[in-house]
Short mmCIF file of C-alpha atoms in Angstrom, two decimals:
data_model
loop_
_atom_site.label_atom_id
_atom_site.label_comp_id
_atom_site.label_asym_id
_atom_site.label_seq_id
_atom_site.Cartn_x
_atom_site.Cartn_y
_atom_site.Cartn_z
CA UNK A 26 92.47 129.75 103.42
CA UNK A 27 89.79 127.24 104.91
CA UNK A 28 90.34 124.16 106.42
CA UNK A 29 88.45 120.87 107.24
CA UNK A 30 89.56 117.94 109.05
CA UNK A 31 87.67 114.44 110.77
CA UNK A 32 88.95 111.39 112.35
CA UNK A 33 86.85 107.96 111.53
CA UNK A 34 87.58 104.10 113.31
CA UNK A 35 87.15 101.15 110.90
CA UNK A 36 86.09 98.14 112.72
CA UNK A 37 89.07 96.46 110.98
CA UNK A 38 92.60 95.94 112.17
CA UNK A 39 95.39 98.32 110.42
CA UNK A 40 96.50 95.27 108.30
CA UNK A 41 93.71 94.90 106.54
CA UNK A 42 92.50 98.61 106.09
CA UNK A 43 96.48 99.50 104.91
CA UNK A 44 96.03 96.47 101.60
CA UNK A 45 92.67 98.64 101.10
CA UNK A 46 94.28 101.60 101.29
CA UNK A 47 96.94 100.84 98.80
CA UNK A 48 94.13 99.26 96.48
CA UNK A 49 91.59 102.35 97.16
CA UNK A 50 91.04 103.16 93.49
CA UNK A 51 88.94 102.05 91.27
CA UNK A 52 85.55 101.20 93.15
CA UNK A 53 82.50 102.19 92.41
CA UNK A 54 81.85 104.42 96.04
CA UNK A 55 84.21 106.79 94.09
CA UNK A 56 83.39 107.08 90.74
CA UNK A 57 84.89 110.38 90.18
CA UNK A 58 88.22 109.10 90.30
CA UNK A 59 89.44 107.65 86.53
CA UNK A 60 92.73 106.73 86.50
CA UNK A 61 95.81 105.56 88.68
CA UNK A 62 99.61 106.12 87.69
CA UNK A 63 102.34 104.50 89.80
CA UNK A 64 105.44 107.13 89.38
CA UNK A 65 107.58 105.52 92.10
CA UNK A 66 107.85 103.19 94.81
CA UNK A 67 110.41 101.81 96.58
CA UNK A 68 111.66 100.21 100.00
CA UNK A 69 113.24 102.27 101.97
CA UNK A 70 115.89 100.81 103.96
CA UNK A 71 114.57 101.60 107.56
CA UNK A 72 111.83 99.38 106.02
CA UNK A 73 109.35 101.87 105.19
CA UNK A 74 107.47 102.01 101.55
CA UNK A 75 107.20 105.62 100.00
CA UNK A 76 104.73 105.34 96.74
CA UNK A 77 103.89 108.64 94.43
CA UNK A 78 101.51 107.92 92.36
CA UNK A 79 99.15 110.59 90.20
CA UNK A 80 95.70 110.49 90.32
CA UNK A 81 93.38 111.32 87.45
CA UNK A 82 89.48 112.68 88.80
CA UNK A 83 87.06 114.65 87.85
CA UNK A 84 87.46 118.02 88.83
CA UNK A 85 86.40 118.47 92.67
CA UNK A 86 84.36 121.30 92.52
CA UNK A 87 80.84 121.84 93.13
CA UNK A 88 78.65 123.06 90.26
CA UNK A 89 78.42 126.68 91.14
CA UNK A 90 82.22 127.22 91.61
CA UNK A 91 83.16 125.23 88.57
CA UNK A 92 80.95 127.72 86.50
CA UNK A 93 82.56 130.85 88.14
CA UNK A 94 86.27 129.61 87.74
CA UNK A 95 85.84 127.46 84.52
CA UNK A 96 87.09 123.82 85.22
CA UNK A 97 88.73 121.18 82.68
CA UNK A 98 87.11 118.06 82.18
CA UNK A 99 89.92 116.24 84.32
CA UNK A 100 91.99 117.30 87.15
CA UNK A 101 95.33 115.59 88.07
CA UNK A 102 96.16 115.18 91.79
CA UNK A 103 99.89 114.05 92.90
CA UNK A 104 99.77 111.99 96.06
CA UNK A 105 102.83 111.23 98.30
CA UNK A 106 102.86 108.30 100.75
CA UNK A 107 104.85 106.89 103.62
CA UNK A 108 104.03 102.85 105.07
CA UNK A 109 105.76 102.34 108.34
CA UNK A 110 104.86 98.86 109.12
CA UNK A 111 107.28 98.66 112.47
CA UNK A 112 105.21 101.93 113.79
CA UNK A 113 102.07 100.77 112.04
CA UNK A 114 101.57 103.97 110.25
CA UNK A 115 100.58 104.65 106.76
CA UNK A 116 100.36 108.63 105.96
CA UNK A 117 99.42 110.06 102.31
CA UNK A 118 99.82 113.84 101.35
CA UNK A 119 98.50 114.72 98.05
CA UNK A 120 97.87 118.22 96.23
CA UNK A 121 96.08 118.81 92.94
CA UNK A 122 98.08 120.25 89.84
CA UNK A 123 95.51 121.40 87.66
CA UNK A 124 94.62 125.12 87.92
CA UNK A 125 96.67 125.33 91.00
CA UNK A 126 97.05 129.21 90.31
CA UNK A 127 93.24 129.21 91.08
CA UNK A 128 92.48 126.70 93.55
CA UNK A 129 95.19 124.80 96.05
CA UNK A 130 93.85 121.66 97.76
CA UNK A 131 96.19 119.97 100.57
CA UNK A 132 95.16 116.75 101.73
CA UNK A 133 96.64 114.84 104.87
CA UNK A 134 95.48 111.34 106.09
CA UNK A 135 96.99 108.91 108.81
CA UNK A 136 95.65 105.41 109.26
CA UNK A 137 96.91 104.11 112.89
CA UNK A 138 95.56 101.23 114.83
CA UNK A 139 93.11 102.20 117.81
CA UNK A 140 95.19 103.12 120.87
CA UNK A 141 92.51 101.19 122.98
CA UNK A 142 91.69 98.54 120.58
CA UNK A 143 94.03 97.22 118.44
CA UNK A 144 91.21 95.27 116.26
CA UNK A 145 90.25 98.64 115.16
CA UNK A 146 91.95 101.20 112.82
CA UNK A 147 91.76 105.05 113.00
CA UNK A 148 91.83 107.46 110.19
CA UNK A 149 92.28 111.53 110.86
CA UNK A 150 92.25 114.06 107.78
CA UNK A 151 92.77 117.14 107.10
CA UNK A 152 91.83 119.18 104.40
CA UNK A 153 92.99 123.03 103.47
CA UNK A 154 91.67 124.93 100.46
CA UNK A 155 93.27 128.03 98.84
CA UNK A 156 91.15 129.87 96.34
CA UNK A 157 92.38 132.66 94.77
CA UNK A 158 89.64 134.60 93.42
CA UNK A 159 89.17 137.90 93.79
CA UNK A 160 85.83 138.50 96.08
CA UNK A 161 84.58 135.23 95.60
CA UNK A 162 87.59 133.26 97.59
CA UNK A 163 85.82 132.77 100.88
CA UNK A 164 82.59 131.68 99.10
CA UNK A 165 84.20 129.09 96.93
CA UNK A 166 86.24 127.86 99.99
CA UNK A 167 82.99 127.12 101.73
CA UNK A 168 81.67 125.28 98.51
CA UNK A 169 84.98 123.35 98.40
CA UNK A 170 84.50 122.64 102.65
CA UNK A 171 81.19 121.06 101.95
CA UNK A 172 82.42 118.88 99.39
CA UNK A 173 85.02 117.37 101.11
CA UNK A 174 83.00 116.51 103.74
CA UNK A 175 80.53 114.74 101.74
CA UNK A 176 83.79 113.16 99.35
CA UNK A 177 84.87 111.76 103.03
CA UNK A 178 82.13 109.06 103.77
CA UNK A 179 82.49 108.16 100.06
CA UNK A 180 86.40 107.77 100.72
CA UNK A 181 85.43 105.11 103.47
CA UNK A 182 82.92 103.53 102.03
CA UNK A 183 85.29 103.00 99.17
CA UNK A 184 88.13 101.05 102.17
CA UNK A 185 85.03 99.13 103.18
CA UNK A 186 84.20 97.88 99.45
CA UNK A 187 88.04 97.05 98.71
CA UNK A 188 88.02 95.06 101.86
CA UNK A 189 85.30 93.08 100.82
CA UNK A 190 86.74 92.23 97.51
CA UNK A 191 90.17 91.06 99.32
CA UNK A 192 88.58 89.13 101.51
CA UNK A 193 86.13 87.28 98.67
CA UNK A 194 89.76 87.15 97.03
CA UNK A 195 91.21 85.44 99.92
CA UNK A 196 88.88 83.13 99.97
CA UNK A 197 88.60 82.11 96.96
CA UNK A 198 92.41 81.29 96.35
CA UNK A 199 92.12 79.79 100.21
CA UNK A 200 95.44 81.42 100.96
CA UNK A 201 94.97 84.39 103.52
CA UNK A 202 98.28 86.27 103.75
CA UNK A 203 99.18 86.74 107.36
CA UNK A 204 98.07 90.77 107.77
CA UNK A 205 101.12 91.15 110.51
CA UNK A 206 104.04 90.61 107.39
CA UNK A 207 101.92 93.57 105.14
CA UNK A 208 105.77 94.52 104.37
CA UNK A 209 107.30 91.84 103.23
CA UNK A 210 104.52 90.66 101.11
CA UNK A 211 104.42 93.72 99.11
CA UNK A 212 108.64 93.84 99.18
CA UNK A 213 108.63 90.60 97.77
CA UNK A 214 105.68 91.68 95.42
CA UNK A 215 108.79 94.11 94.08
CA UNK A 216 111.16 91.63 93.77
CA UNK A 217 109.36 89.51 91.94
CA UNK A 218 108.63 92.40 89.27
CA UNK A 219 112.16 93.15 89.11
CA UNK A 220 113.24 89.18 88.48
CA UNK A 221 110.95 88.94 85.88
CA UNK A 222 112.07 92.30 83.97
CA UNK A 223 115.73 90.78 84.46
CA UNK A 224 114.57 87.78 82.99
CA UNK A 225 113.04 88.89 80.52
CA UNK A 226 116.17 91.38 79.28
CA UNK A 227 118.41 88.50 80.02
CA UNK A 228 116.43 86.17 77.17
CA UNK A 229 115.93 89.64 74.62
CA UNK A 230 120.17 89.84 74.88
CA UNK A 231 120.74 86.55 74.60
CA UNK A 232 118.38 86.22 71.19
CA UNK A 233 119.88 89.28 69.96
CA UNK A 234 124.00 87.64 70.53
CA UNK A 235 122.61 84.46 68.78
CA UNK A 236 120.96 86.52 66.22
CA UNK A 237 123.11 89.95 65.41
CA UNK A 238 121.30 92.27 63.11
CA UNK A 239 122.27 92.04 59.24
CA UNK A 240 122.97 95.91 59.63
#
């Protein structure tokens, strides 16, 4: 097993680097990722938000290893994540799930605000990589090393883009959310999904009791 891990600071408060976070994917510093799946997300009632959501990508390895191993054309990665907005902490752990008899890929990242500076945000990560090949595991775990560590400047430059876009959206609409109630805007984000499903079911019940089926 090899591991890799690196801490960056974003010269934004948590805030705003936790609504890019959330809105990472798509942008166009990551192009190998293709698709995003909500599975769940709810709020938690010590007031945290846990999300799983499944990522589609192109498979992660480099050239050479894909060609020794034999890769699909997509790989699937399940990501886990925890927002604690009272101990301003947002942590993801994802894993992949395609040829994970081959190849297993932990990922770990925290985003905290600077403990000297609170107008800046930290990010550590941590990487481990699994390959089970039989004498090629240590050289494909190097190939894998290097990747991530060229993946990771793309992964921030990504946050930096998606911040941009918010704040030409905030603009624009000349409402700025306040950054310090990151919670309660996306609870009520929920609720308002959930009225409009009710609403929506209420009308579809209704039609159906004025209108009963002739079967």
């Amino acid at each position: 097993m090899s591991s890799w891990s690196s801490e960056h600071i974003f010269e934004h408060p948590w805030e705003d680097v936790v609504r890019a976070a959330f809105r990472k994917y798509p942008n166009p510093c990551n192009p190998a990722v293709k698709g995003v799946d909500v599975v769940d997300r709810r709020v938690c009632p010590k007031g945290t938000i846990q999300s799983h959501r499944l990522l589609s990508t192109e498979f992660p390895l480099p050239d050479v290893a894909a060609r020794i191993i034999g890769t699909p054309d997509r790989n699937f990665i399940s990501e886990h994540s925890t927002l604690n907005p009272t101990h301003k902490l947002f942590k993801l752990e994802s894993r992949n799930l395609t040829l994970g008899h081959l190849v297993t890929v932990h990922e770990h990242l925290e985003y905290y605000p600077h403990p000297e500076d609170r107008s800046k945000t930290c990010l550590r990560q941590k990487s481990t990589v699994r390959v089970n090949v039989p004498f090629l595991s240590g050289y494909l775990e190097k190939l894998l090393i290097e990747n991530f560590e060229k993946n990771a400047q793309k992964g921030r430059n990504g946050i930096e883009w998606v911040m941009n876009q918010i704040k030409e959206e905030d603009t624009s609409s000349r409402v700025k959310p306040e950054s310090s109630d990151i919670l309660t805007q996306l609870e009520m984000k929920f609720k308002k999904e959930a009225e409009d499903f009710k609403q929506s079911m209420g009308s579809f019940l209704k039609n159906t009791q004025t209108n009963p089926s002739p079967l």
